[in-house]
Short mmCIF file of C-alpha atoms and ligand atoms in Angstrom, two decimals:
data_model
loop_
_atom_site.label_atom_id
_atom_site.label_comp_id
_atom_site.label_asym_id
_atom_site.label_seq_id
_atom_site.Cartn_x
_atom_site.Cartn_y
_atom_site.Cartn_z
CA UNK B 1 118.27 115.99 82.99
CA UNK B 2 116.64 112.69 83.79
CA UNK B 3 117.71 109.93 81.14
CA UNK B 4 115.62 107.99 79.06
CA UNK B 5 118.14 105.26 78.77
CA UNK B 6 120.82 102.83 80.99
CA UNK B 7 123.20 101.04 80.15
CA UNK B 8 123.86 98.20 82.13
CA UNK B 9 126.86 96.79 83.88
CA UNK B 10 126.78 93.05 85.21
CA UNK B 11 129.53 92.16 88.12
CA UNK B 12 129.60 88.19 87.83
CA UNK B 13 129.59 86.27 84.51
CA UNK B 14 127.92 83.21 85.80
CA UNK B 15 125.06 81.37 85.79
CA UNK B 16 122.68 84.21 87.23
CA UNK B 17 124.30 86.55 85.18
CA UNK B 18 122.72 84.44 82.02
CA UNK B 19 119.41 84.30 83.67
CA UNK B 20 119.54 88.00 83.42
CA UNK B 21 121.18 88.46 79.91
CA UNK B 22 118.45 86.12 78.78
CA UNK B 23 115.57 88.04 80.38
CA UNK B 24 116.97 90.67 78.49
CA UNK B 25 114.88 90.74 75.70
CA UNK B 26 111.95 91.58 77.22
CA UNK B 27 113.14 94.51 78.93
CA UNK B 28 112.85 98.16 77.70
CA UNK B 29 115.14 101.45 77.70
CA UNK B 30 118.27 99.72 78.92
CA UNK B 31 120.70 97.60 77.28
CA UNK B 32 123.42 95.54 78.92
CA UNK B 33 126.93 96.81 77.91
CA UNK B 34 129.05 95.63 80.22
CA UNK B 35 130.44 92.85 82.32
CA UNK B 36 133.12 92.39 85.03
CA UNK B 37 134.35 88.73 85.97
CA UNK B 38 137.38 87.77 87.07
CA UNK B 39 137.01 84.58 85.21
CA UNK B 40 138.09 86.02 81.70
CA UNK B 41 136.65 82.88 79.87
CA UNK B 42 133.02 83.72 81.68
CA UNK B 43 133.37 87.48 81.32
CA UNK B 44 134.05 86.57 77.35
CA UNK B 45 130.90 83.85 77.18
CA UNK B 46 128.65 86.42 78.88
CA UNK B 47 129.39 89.09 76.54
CA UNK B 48 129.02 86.62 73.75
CA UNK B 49 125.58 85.56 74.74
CA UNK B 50 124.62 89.52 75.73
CA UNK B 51 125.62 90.47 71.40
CA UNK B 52 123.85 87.45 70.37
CA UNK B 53 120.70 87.72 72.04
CA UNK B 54 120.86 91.53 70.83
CA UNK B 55 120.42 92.95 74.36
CA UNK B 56 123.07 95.25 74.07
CA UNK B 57 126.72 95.56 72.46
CA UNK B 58 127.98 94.42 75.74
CA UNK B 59 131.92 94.33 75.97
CA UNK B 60 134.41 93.04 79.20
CA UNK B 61 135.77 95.15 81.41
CA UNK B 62 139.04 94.47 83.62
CA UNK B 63 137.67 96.07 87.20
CA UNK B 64 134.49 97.08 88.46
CA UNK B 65 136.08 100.54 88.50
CA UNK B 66 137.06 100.58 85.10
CA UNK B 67 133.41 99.97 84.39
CA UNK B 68 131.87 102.51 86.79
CA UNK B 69 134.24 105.04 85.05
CA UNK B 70 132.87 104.55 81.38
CA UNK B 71 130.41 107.10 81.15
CA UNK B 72 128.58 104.70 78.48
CA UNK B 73 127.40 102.28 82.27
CA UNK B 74 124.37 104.21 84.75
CA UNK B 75 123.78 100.86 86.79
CA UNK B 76 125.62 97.79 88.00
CA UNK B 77 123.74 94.72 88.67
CA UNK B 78 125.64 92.17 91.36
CA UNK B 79 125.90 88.65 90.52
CA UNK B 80 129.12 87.87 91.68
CA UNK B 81 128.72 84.92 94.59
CA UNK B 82 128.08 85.72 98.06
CA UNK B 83 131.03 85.95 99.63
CA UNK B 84 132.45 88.70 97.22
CA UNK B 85 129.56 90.82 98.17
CA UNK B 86 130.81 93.34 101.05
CA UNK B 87 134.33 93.70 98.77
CA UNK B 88 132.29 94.34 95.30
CA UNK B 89 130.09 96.59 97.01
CA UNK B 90 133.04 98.39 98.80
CA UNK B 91 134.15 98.90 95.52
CA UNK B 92 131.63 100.20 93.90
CA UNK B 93 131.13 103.15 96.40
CA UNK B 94 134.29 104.23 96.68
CA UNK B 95 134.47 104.26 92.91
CA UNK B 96 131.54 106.43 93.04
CA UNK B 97 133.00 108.75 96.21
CA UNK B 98 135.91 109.20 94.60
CA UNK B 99 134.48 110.63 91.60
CA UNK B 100 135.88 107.69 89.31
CA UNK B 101 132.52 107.73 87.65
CA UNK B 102 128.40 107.97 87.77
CA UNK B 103 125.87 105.83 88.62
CA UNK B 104 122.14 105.89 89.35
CA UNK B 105 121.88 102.71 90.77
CA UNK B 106 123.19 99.14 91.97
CA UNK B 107 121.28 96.25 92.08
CA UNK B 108 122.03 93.03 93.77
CA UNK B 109 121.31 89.36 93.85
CA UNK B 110 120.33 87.67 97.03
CA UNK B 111 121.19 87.11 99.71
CA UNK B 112 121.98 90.83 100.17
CA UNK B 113 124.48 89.38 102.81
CA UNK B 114 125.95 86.16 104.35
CA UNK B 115 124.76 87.70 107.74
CA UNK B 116 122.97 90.71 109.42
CA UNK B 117 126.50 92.65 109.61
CA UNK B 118 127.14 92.46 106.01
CA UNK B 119 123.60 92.84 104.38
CA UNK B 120 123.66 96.14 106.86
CA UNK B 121 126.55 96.96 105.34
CA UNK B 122 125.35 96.46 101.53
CA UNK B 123 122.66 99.44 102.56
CA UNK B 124 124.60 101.22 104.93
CA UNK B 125 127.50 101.54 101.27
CA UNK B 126 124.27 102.23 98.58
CA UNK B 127 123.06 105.32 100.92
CA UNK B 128 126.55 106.48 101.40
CA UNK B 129 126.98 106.35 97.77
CA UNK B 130 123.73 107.66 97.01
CA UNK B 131 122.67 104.88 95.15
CA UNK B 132 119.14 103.82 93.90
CA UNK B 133 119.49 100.03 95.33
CA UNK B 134 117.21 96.97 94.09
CA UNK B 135 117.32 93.88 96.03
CA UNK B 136 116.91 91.18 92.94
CA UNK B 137 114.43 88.80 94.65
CA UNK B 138 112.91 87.24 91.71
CA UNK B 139 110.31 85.27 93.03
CA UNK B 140 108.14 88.45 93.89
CA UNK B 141 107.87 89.46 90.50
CA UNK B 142 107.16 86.18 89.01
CA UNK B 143 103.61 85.79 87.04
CA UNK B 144 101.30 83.47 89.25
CA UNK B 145 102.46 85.28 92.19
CA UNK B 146 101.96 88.49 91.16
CA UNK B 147 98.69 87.94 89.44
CA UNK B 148 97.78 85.44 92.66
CA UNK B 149 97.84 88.09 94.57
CA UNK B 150 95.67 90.99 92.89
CA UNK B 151 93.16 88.08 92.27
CA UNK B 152 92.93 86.78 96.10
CA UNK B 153 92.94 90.26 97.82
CA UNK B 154 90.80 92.02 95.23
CA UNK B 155 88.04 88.80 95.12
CA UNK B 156 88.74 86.70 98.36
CA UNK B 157 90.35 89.39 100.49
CA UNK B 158 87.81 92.05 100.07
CA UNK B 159 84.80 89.94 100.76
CA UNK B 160 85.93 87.04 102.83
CA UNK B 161 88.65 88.86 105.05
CA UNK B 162 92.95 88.80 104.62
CA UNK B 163 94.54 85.74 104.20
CA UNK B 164 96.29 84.31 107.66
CA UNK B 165 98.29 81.37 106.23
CA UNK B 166 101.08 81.62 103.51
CA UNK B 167 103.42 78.53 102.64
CA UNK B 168 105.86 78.59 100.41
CA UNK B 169 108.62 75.86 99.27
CA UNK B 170 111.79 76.10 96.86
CA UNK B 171 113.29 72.66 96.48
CA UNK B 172 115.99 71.07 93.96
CA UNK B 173 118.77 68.42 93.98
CA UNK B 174 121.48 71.03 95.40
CA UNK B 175 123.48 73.59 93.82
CA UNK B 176 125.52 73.63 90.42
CA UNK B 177 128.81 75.09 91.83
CA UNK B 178 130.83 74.12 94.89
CA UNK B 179 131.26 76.94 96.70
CA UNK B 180 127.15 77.20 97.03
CA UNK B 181 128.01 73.99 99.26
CA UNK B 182 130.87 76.01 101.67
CA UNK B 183 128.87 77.09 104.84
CA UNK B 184 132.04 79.56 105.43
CA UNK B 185 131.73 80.65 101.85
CA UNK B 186 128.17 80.96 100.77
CA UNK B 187 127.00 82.03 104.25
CA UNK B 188 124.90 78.86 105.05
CA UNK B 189 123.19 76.20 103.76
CA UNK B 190 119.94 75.66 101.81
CA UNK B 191 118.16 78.02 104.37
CA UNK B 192 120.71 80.84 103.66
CA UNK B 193 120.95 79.97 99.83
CA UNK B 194 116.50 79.56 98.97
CA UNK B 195 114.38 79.94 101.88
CA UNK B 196 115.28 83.49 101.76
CA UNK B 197 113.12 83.52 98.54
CA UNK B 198 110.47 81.73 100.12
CA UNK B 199 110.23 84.11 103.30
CA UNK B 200 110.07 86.91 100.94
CA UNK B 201 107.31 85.71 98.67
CA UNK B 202 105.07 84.60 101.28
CA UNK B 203 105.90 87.92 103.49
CA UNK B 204 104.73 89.81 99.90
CA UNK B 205 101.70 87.72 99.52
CA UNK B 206 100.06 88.49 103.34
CA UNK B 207 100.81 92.02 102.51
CA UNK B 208 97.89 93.90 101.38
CA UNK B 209 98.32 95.23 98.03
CA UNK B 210 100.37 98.94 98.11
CA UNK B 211 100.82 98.52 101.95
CA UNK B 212 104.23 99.19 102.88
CA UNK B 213 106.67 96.29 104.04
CA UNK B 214 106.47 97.09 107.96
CA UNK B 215 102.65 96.55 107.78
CA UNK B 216 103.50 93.17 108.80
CA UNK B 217 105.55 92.83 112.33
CA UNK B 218 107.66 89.75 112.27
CA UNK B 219 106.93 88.72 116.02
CA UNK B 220 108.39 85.26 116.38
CA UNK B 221 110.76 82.58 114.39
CA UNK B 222 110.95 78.84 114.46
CA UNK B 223 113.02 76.98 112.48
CA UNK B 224 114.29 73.42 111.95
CA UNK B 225 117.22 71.92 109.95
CA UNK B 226 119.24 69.27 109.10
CA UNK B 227 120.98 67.08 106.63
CA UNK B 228 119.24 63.95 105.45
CA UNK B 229 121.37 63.22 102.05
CA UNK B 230 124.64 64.95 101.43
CA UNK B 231 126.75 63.63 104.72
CA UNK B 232 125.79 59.99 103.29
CA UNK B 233 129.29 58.69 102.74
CA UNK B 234 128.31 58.23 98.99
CA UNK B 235 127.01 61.43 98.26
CA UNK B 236 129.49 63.34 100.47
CA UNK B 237 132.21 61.54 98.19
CA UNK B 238 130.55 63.18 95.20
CA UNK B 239 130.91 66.77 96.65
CA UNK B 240 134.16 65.98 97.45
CA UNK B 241 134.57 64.87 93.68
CA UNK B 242 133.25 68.16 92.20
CA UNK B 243 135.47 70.26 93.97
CA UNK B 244 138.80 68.77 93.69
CA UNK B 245 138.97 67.29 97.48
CA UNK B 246 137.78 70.76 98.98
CA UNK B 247 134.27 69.94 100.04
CA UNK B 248 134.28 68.02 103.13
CA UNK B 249 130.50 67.15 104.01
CA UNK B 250 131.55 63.93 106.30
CA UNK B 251 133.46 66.89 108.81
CA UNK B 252 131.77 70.13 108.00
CA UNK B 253 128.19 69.60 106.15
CA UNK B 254 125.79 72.26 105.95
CA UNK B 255 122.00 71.95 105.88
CA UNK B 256 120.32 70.17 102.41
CA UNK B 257 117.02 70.72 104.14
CA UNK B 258 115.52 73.41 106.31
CA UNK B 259 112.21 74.83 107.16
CA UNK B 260 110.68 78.09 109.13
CA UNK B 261 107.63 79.27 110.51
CA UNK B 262 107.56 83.34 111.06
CA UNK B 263 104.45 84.75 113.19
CA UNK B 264 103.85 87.99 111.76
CA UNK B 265 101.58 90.58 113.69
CA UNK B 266 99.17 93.10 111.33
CA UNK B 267 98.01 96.18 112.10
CA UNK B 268 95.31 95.58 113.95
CA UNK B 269 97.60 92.99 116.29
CA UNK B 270 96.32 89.59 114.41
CA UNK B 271 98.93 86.94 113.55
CA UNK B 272 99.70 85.63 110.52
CA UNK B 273 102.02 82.91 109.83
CA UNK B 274 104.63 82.11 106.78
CA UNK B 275 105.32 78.87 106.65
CA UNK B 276 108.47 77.42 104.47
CA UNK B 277 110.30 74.73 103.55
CA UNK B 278 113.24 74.25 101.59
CA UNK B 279 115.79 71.45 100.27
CA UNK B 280 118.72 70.38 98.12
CA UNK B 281 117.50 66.98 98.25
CA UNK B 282 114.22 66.88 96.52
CA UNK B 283 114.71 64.46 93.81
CA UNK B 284 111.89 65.77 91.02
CA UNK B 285 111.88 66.67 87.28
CA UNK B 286 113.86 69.84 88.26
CA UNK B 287 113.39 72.87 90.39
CA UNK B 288 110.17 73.22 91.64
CA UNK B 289 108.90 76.02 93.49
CA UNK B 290 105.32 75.85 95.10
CA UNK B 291 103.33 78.62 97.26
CA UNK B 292 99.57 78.49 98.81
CA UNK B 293 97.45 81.53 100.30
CA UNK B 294 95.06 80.27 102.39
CA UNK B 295 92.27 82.48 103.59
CA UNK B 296 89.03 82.52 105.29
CA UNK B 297 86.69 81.65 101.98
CA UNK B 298 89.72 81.33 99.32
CA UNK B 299 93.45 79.33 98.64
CA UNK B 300 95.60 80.16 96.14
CA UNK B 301 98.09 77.17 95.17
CA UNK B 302 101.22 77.45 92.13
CA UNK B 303 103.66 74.68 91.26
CA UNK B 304 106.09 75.60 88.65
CA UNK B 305 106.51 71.93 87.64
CA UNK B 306 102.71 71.52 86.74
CA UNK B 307 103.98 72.93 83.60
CA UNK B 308 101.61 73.36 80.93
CA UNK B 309 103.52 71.73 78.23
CA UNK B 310 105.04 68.15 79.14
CA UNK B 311 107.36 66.22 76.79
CA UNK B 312 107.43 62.17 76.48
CA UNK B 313 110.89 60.34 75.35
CA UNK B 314 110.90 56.19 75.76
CA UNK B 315 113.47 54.55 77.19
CA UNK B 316 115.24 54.46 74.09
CA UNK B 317 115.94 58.02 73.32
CA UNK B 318 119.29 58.17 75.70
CA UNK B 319 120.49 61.76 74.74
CA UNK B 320 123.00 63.82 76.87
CA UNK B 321 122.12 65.40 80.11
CA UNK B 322 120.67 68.97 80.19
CA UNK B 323 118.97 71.76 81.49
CA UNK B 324 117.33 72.46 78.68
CA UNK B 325 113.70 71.23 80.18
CA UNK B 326 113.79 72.74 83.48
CA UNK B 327 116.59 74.35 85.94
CA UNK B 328 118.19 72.13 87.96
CA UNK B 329 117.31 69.17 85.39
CA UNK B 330 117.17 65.66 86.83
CA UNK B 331 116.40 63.73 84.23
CA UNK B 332 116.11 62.90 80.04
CA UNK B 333 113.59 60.31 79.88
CA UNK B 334 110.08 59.87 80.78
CA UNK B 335 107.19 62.21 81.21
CA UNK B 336 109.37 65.83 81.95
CA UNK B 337 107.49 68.69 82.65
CA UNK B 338 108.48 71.77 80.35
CA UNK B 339 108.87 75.59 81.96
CA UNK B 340 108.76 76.93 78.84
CA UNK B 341 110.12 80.50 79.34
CA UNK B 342 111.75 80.26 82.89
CA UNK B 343 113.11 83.96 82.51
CA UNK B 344 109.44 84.53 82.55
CA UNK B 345 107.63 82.49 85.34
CA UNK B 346 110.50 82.83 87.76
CA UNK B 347 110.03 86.55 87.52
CA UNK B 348 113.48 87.94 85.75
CA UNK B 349 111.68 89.97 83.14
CA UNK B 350 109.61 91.91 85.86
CA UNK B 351 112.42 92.08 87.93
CA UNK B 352 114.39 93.43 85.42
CA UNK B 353 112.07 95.85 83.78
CA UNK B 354 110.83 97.25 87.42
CA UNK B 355 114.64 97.73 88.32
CA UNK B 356 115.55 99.79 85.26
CA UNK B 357 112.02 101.46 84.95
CA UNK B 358 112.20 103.07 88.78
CA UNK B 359 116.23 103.86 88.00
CA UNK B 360 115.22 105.74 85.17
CA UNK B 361 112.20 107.47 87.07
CA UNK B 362 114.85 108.44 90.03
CA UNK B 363 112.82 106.00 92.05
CA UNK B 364 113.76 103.83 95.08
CA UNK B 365 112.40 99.98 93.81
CA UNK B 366 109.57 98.52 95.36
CA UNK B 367 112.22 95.74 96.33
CA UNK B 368 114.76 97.02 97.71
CA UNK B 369 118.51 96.67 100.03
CA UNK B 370 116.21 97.47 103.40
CA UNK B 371 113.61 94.09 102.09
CA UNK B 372 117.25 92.55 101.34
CA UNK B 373 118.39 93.43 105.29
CA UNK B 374 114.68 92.36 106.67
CA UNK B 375 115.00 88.81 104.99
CA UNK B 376 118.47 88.34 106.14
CA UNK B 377 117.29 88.90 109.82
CA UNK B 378 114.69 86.75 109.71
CA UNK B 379 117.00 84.10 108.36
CA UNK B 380 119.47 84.71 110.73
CA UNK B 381 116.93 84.14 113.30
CA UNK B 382 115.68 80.65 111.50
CA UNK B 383 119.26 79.72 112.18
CA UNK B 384 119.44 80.97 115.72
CA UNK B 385 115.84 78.96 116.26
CA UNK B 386 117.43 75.64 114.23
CA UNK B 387 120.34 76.03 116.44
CA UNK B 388 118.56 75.98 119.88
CA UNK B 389 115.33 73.92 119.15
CA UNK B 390 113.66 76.44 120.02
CA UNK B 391 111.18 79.53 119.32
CA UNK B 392 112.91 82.86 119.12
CA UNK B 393 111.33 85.96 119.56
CA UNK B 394 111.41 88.71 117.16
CA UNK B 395 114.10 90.66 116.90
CA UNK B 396 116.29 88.85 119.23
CA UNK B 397 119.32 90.14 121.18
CA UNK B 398 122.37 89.34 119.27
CA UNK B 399 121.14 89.28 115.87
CA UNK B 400 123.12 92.06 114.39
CA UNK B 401 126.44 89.90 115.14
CA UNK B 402 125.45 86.27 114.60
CA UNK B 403 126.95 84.08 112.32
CA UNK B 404 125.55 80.84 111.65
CA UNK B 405 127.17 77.46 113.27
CA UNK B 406 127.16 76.20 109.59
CA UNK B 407 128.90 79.66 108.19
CA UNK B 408 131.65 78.99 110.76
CA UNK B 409 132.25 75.85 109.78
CA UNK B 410 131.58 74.12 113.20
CA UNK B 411 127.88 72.48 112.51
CA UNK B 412 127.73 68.89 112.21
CA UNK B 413 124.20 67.51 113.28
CA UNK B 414 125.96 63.88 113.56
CA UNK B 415 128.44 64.82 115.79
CA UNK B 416 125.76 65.26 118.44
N1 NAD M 1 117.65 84.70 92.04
C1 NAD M 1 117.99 83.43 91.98
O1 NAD M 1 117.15 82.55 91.96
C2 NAD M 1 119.43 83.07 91.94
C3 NAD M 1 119.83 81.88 91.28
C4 NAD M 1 121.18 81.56 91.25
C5 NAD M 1 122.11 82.39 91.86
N2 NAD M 1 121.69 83.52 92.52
C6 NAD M 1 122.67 84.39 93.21
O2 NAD M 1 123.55 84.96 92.24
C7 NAD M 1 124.87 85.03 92.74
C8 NAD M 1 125.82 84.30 91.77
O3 NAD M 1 125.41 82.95 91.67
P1 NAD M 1 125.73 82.08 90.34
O4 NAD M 1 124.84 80.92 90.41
O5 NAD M 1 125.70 82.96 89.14
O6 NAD M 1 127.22 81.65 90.66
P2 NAD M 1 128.34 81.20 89.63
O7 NAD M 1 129.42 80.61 90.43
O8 NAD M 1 127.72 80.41 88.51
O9 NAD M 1 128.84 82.57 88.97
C9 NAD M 1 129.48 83.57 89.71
C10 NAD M 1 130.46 84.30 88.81
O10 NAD M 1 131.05 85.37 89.53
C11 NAD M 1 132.42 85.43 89.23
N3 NAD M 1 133.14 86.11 90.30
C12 NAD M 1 133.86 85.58 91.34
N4 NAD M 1 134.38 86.57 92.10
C13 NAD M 1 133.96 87.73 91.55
C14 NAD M 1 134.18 89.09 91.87
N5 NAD M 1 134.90 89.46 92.93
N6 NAD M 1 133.61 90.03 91.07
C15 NAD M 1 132.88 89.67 90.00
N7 NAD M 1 132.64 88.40 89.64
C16 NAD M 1 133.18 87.45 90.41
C17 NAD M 1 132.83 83.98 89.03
O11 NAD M 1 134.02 83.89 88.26
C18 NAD M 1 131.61 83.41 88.33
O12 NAD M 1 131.72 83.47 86.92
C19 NAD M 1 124.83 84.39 94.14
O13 NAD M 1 124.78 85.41 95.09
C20 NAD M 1 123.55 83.59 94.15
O14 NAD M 1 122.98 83.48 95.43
C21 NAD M 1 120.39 83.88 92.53
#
């Protein structure tokens, strides 16, 4: 019998994990009722927030097993960090082989993998399991680009011809925990952590509506990265700072800025290009996220920080330092663009709702682990092409093994 309800499991207590508990409340016929961290404090915060917010009488739970095998769980979301992903996942299907419990579906935050290997393996577990899999890529659910999208193909698209050119940029002043900044650990740097959102969003956008993902050939990659501001001495010493003496950015940086362009081929053999760019040193109000379409007769342009509500405080309203403005918050004073529901315009609450609504239907999501392996390629490829200087054709030999200088530790673009 198919069900008319889920309840929720969240594996990671963090700071994604409240993204999602908060984009709760606009999400139907699923409540969240459990979470797994190993960090008791953030398990215990998580589920705190979760009651509050009335999304569901969540409560903690001591494995991922443990919460597989309470019948009261039907889907795990993963938002445990990256490097945790192949064991979590490991976990989860042979909870669900071994008959330890039921589920109808995993979703997971990206990337779906540090490299090609892993986010392979991510799939390879979900089918073995038979698992409904989501890959949790926000950005294609968010608002403008959604609506962008049926506006420019149904007005500019139909009349004027597809679009060709697709940028897209996510930029901010670098990650809020330390292992983020661990090449080894998070699987890269700013390329690995955000441009996969970008590739995927502007990938989404050149594809005609309710065409299917290979409609678009990837055909070539070139990519470019380096790092302009965290190997400076001083700002190297305050990685260093934040995570007790482990982060070492003088000997083993990883890239704070990085950028891509990805020749795609359409069905009738014309190329299209994504371009991206992405940084952890863009020093702004906050996050900001931008995207164009450009097409024969049309353009399309967002830019989360040309909020519509902006705030004023004078220099003499010195309060504490927050988020509470804008993710990734840089400053107090001044003229501060608002996002005023960020769970909202960065696309949670359609993420969410899409998620639970094709669970419940028995449905594969629109988004899912195979998008998560495609965007991992390409990346992988970016890194390849940043590595060499040069242009790398589409798929290229070697990609299922490669791990990025930066992931093993060994890139340091001042050591050339
Ligand atoms: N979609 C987005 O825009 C977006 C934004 C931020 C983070 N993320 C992704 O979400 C994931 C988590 O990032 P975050 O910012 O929440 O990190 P975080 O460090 O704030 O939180 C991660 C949490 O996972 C817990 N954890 C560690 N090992 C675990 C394990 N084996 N099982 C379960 N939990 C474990 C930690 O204790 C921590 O509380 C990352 O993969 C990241 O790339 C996505």
């Amino acid at each position: 019998m198919k069900k008319k309800y889920l309840g929720i499991g969240i594996i990671g207590g963090g700071f994604i994990a409240r993204f999602h508990i908060r984009a709760w409340v606009g999400v139907r016929d699923a409540d969240i009722l459990g979470i797994f961290d190993p960090d008791e404090k953030r398990a215990r915060e998580a589920v705190a927030m979760a009651r509050k917010l009335r999304v569901g009488n969540a409560k903690p739970y001591k494995s991922i097993t443990e919460m597989i095998a309470d019948p009261a769980i039907d889907a795990l979301w993963i938002g445990a960090p990256n490097y945790t992903r192949v064991e979590v996942m490991e976990e989860i299907a042979q909870a669900v082989l071994k008959g330890k419990g039921e589920l109808i579906g995993v979703t997971c935050e990206k990337p779906l993998g540090r490299n090609v290997k892993e986010a392979r393996r991510m799939l390879e577990l979900a089918k073995k399991a038979k698992l409904l899999d989501g890959y949790l890529e926000n950005q294609v659910f968010a608002p403008a680009v959604v609506r962008g999208k049926e506006i420019v193909w149904a007005r500019g698209a139909a009349i004027s011809g597809p679009p060709y050119l697709a940028r897209a940029a996510e930029e901010h002043s670098g990650p809020h925990m330390p292992w983020f900044w661990e090449g080894t650990l998070q699987g890269g740097g700013v390329l690995n952590d955000m441009m996969c959102h970008s590739v995927e969003e502007a990938r989404f956008m050149l594809t005609p509506p309710g065409a299917p993902r290979n409609v678009l050939k990837p055909v070539s990659v070139t990519a470019y990265m380096n790092c302009l501001k965290w190997q400076e001495p001083h700002y190297a010493a305050i990685l260093a700072k934040n995570s007790g003496g482990k982060t070492d950015y003088l000997k083993r940086p990883a890239e704070d800025f990085a950028r891509s362009l990805v020749e795609y081929k359409d069905k009738k053999g014309k190329k299209v290009i994504v371009e991206t760019t992405t940084s952890w040193c863009y020093i702004g109000a906050g996050l900001r996220l931008t995207m164009e379409l450009l097409g024969p007769e049309y353009s399309l342009q967002i830019n989360t920080l040309d909020a519509g509500l902006k705030v004023f405080f004078s220099r003499n309203v010195m309060g504490k330092e927050g988020e509470d403005l804008v993710e990734k918050q840089n400053a107090e004073i001044g003229l501060m663009p608002v996002v005023a529901n960020e769970e909202t315009e960065y696309g949670y609450i359609a993420e969410n709702r899409h998620m639970v609504q094709s669970f419940l239907a028995g449905k594969r999501p629109e988004e899912n682990f195979s998008d998560g392996v495609n965007v991992t390629e390409l990346l992988m490829a970016a890194y390849m092409s940043a590595e060499k200087s040069t242009t790398i054709p589409f798929p290229p030999p070697g990609l299922d093994t490669f791990v990025p200088a930066v992931a093993q530790g060994t890139w340091n673009p001042k050591a050339k």
